[in-house]
XYZ file of C-alpha atoms in Angstrom:
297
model
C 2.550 156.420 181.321
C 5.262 154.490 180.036
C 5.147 152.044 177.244
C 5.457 148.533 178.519
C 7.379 146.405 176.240
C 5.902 143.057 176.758
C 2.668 144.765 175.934
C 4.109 145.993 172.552
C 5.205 142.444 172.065
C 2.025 140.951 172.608
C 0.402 143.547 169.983
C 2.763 142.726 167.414
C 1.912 138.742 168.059
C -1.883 139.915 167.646
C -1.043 142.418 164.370
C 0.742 139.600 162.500
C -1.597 136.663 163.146
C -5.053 139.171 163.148
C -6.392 136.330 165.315
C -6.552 136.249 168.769
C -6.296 132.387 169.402
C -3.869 131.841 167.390
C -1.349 134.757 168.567
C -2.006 133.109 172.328
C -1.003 130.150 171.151
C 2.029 131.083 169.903
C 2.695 133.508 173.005
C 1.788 130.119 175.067
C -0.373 131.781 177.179
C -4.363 132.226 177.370
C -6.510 134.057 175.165
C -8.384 135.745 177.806
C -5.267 136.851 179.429
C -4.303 138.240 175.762
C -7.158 140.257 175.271
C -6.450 142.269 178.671
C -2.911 142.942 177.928
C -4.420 144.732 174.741
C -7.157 146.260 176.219
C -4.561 147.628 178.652
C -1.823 148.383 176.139
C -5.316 150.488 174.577
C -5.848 151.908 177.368
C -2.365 153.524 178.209
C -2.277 154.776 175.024
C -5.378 156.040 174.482
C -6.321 154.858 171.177
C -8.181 151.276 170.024
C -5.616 149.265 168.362
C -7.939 146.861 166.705
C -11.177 146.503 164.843
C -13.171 143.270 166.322
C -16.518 142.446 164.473
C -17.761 139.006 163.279
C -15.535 139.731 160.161
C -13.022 139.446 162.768
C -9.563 141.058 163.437
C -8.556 143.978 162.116
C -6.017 147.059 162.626
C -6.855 150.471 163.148
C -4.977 153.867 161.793
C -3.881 153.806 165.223
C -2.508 149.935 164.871
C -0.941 149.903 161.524
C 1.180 153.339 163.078
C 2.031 151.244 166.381
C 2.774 148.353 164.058
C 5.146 150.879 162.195
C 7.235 151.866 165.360
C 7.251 148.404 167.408
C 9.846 147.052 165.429
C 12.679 149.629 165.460
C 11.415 150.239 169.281
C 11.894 146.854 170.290
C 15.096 145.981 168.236
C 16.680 149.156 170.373
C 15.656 147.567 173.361
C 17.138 144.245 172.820
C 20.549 145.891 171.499
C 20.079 148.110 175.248
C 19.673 144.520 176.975
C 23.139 143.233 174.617
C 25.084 145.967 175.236
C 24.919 146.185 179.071
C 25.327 142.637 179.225
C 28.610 142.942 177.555
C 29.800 146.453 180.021
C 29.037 143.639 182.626
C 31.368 141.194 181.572
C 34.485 144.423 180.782
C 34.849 143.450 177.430
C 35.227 145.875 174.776
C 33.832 143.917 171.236
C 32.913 145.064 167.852
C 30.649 142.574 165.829
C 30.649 143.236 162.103
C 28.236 141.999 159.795
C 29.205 140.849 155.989
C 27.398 139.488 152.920
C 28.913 137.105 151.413
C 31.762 138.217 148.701
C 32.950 141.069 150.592
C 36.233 140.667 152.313
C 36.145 142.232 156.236
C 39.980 141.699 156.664
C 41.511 144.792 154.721
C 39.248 147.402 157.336
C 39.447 144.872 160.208
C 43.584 145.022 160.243
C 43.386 149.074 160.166
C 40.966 149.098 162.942
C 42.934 146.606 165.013
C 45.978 148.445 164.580
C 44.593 151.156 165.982
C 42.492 149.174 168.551
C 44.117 146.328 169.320
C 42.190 145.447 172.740
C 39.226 145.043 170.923
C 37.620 142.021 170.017
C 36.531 141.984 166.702
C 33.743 139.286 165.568
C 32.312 139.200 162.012
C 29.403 137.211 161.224
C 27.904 136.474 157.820
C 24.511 137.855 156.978
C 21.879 136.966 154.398
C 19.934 139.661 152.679
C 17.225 139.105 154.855
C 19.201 139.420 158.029
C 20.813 142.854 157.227
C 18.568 145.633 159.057
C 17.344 142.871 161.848
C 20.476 142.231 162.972
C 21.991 145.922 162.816
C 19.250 147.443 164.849
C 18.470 144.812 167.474
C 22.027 144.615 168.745
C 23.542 141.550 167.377
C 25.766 143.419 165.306
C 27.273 146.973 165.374
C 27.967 147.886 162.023
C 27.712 146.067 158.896
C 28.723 145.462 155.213
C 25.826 145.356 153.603
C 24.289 144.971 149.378
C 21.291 146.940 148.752
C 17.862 147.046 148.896
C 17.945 147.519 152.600
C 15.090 148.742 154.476
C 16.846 151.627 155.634
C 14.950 152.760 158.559
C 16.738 153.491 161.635
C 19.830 153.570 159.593
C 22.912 155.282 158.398
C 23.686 153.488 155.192
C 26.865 154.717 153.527
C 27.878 153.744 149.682
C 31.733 152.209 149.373
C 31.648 151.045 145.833
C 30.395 149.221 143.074
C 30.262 145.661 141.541
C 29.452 143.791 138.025
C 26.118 141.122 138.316
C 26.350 138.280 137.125
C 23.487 135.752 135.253
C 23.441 132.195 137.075
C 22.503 129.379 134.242
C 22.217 125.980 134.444
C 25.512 124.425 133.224
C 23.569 122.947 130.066
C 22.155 126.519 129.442
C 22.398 127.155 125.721
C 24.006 130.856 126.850
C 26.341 128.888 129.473
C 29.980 129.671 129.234
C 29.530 133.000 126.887
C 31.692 135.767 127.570
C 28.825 137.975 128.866
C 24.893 138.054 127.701
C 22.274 140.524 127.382
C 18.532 141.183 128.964
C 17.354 140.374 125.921
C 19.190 136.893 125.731
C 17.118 136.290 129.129
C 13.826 137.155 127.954
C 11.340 134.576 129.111
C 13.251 132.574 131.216
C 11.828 131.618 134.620
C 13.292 133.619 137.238
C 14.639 132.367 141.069
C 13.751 134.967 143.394
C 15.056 136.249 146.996
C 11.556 135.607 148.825
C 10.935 139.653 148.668
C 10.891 140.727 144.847
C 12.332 143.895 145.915
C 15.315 142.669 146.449
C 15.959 141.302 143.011
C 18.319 143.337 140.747
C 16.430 143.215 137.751
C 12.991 144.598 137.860
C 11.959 142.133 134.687
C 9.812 140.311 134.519
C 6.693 140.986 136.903
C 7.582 140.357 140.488
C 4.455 137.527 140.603
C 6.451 135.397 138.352
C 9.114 132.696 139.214
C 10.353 130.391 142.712
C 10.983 132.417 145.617
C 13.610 131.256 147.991
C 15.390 132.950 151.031
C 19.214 132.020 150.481
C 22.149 131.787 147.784
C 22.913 128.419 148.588
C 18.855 127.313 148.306
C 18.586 130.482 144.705
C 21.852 127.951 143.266
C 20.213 124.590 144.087
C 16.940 125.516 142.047
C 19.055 126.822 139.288
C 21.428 123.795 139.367
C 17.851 121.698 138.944
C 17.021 123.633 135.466
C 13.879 125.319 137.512
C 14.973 128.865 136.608
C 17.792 131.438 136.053
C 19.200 134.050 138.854
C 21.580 136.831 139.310
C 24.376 137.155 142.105
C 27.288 139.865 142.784
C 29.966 138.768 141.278
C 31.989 138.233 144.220
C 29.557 136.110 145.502
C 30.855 133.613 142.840
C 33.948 132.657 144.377
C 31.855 131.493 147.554
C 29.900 129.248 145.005
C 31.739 127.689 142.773
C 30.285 124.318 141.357
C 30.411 122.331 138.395
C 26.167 122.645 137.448
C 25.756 125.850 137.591
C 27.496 128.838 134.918
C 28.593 132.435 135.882
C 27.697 135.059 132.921
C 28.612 138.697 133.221
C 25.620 140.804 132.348
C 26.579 144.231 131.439
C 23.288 146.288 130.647
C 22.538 145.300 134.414
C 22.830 148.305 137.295
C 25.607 147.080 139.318
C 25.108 145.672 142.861
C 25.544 148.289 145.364
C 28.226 147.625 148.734
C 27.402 149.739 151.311
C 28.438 150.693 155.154
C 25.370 150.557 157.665
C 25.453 151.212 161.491
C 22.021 151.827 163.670
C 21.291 155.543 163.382
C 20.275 155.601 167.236
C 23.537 154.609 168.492
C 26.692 156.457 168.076
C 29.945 154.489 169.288
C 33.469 155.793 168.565
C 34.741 151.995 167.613
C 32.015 152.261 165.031
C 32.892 155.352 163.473
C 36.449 154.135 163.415
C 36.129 151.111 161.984
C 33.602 153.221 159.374
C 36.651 155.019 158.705
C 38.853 152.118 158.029
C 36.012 150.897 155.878
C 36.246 153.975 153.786
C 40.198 154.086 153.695
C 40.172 150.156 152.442
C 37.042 150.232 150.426
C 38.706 150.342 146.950
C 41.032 147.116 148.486
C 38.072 145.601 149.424
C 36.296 146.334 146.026
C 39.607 144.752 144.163
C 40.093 142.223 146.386
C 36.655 140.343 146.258
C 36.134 140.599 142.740
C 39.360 139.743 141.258
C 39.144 136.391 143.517
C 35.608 136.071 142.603
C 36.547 136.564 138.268
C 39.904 133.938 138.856
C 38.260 131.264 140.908
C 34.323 131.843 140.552
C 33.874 130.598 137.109
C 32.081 127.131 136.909
C-alpha cells in the first residue's frame, strides 16, 4: 500500500507534541478523528507507532525510525509539488541559498553567461534554515557554513575563513589585534539555539543565552550579557559602534561549503556547482577582504 502523506504528517504532529490533544489542536481538527488516521497510518504499515498507557504517549522502535524518514520524505515531496508548479508556469529558475558574508555574484555572472535565460534568485539563509530549505524545494543549491545536518545531501568544501571573537565595545580585550582561548576563559557565552553549531566546543554546551540569529547573538553581546564568535565575513554585514571584532587564531576556521539535495540531480545545478568551484577562491577573497576593511567596529 502506498504511504499517504497527510498520514505521515499527522504522525509527525503526534511524535513532536507526544500528546494527542494537543497535536489535534494544532492540526485544527478532532482528536478522535486523529487517533484513526494513526491507527490507519499503523495499520498500512504494519507496525504500532506509539506506546499509549496512563504514563501516556510514547514512540516505539518503529516510531522513532518513521520519525527518522518523515522529514527528508516529506521535504522531497514539497520540492516535487515546487518544481512542477514552476514547469507549469515555462520558467526555467535557479534559487540559490547564501549565509550571510559570502558573496553569490562572482559564480552567479559565470553561470549566467553561460545561461542567460535563466532566472537566478538568491535568498539569504540563517544557520538554521540551511538543510530545510535545500531539501524541501525552496532552494536548489546553496552556500552554506558548517555544521549542517547533512542528510539527504551533497555537501562540497570551497574554502576556508578566520573566526572572529564578538566583545562588547567596553570589553577590556576590545580593539586588540587578535586574542587567545585562554583570554576568553570564563566569559559567558551567546549561543546559536543548537550548541552544535557553535565553533568552539568550550565551555559546556549547558552554559550561556541561546538565540537563533546574528542580528538577535549581536544584540545580547552589545547588552554586556555574553561574548560570541562570527565568520569573519559576516562582520562587514554587522558593523556597529557597541560591539568589537577580534581575530582569534587558535580557533578552527569556519568552513564554506557547496550543498545541493542528494535526491535531485539538475544540470543548472551542477553548472552553477561548477562556477562555484571556478570562483570559489574570488569568493573567498572577496568577502573577507571587505569584511577585514569595513567590518571593524
Amino acid at each position: 500500500m502506498d504511504l499517504d502523506l497527510r498520514k505521515v504528517r499527522y504522525f509527525l504532529a503526534v511524535a513532536d507534541q507526544l500528546h494527542f490533544g494537543r497535536a489535534a489542536e494544532e492540526l485544527h481538527i478532532a482528536q478522535p478523528a486523529l487517533s484513526r488516521q494513526i491507527r490507519a497510518l499503523e495499520q498500512d504499515l504494519g507496525a504500532s507507532l506509539f506506546i499509549r498507557d496512563r504514563h501516556g504517549v510514547a514512540l516505539t522502535d518503529a516510531g522513532r525510525q518513521l520519525l527518522a524518514d518523515s522529514g527528508p520524505l516529506l521535504a522531497s515531496a514539497d520540492a516535487v509539488r515546487r518544481r512542477v508548479t514552476v514547469a507549469a508556469h515555462g520558467s526555467r529558475r535557479l534559487a540559490i541559498g547564501f549565509r550571510t558574508g559570502i558573496p553569490v555574484i562572482p559564480a552567479a555572472q559565470v553561470f549566467e553567461a553561460q545561461h542567460p535565460d535563466v532566472a537566478v534568485d538568491v535568498q539569504r539563509i540563517e544557520w538554521d534554515d540551511q538543510a530545510a530549505m535545500l531539501l524541501d524545494g525552496r532552494l536548489d543549491v546553496g552556500y552554506v557554513r558548517l555544521p549542517i545536518d547533512e542528510t539527504g545531501l551533497r555537501v562540497i568544501p570551497l574554502y576556508a575563513e578566520p573566526l572572529m571573537v564578538v566583545l562588547p565595545a567596553g570589553h577590556r580585550l576590545a580593539g586588540k589585534e587578535e586574542v587567545t582561548e585562554a583570554d576568553l576563559a570564563g566569559e559567558p557565552l551567546v549561543w546559536h539555539a543548537d550548541p552544535s553549531t557553535h565553533p568552539t566546543r568550550r565551555p559546556h554546551p549547558d552554559s550561556g543565552l541561546r538565540v537563533r540569529g546574528v542580528e538577535e547573538k549581536l544584540e545580547h553581546v552589545a547588552a554586556g550579557r555574553g561574548i560570541s564568535f562570527v565568520a569573519r565575513s559576516e562582520t562587514l554585514f554587522y558593523s556597529r559602534p557597541d560591539i568589537s571584532y577580534v581575530p582569534v587564531p587558535e580557533l578552527a576556521p569556519d568552513q564554506v561549503c557547496f550543498a545541493m539535495p542528494a535526491s535531485r540531480t539538475s544540470p543548472l545545478a551542477e553548472d552553477f556547482f561548477t562556477a562555484a568551484q571556478a570562483t570559489a577562491e574570488i569568493t573567498a577573497e572577496c568577502g573577507n577582504y571587505e569584511a577585514y576593511s569595513g567590518g571593524q567596529a
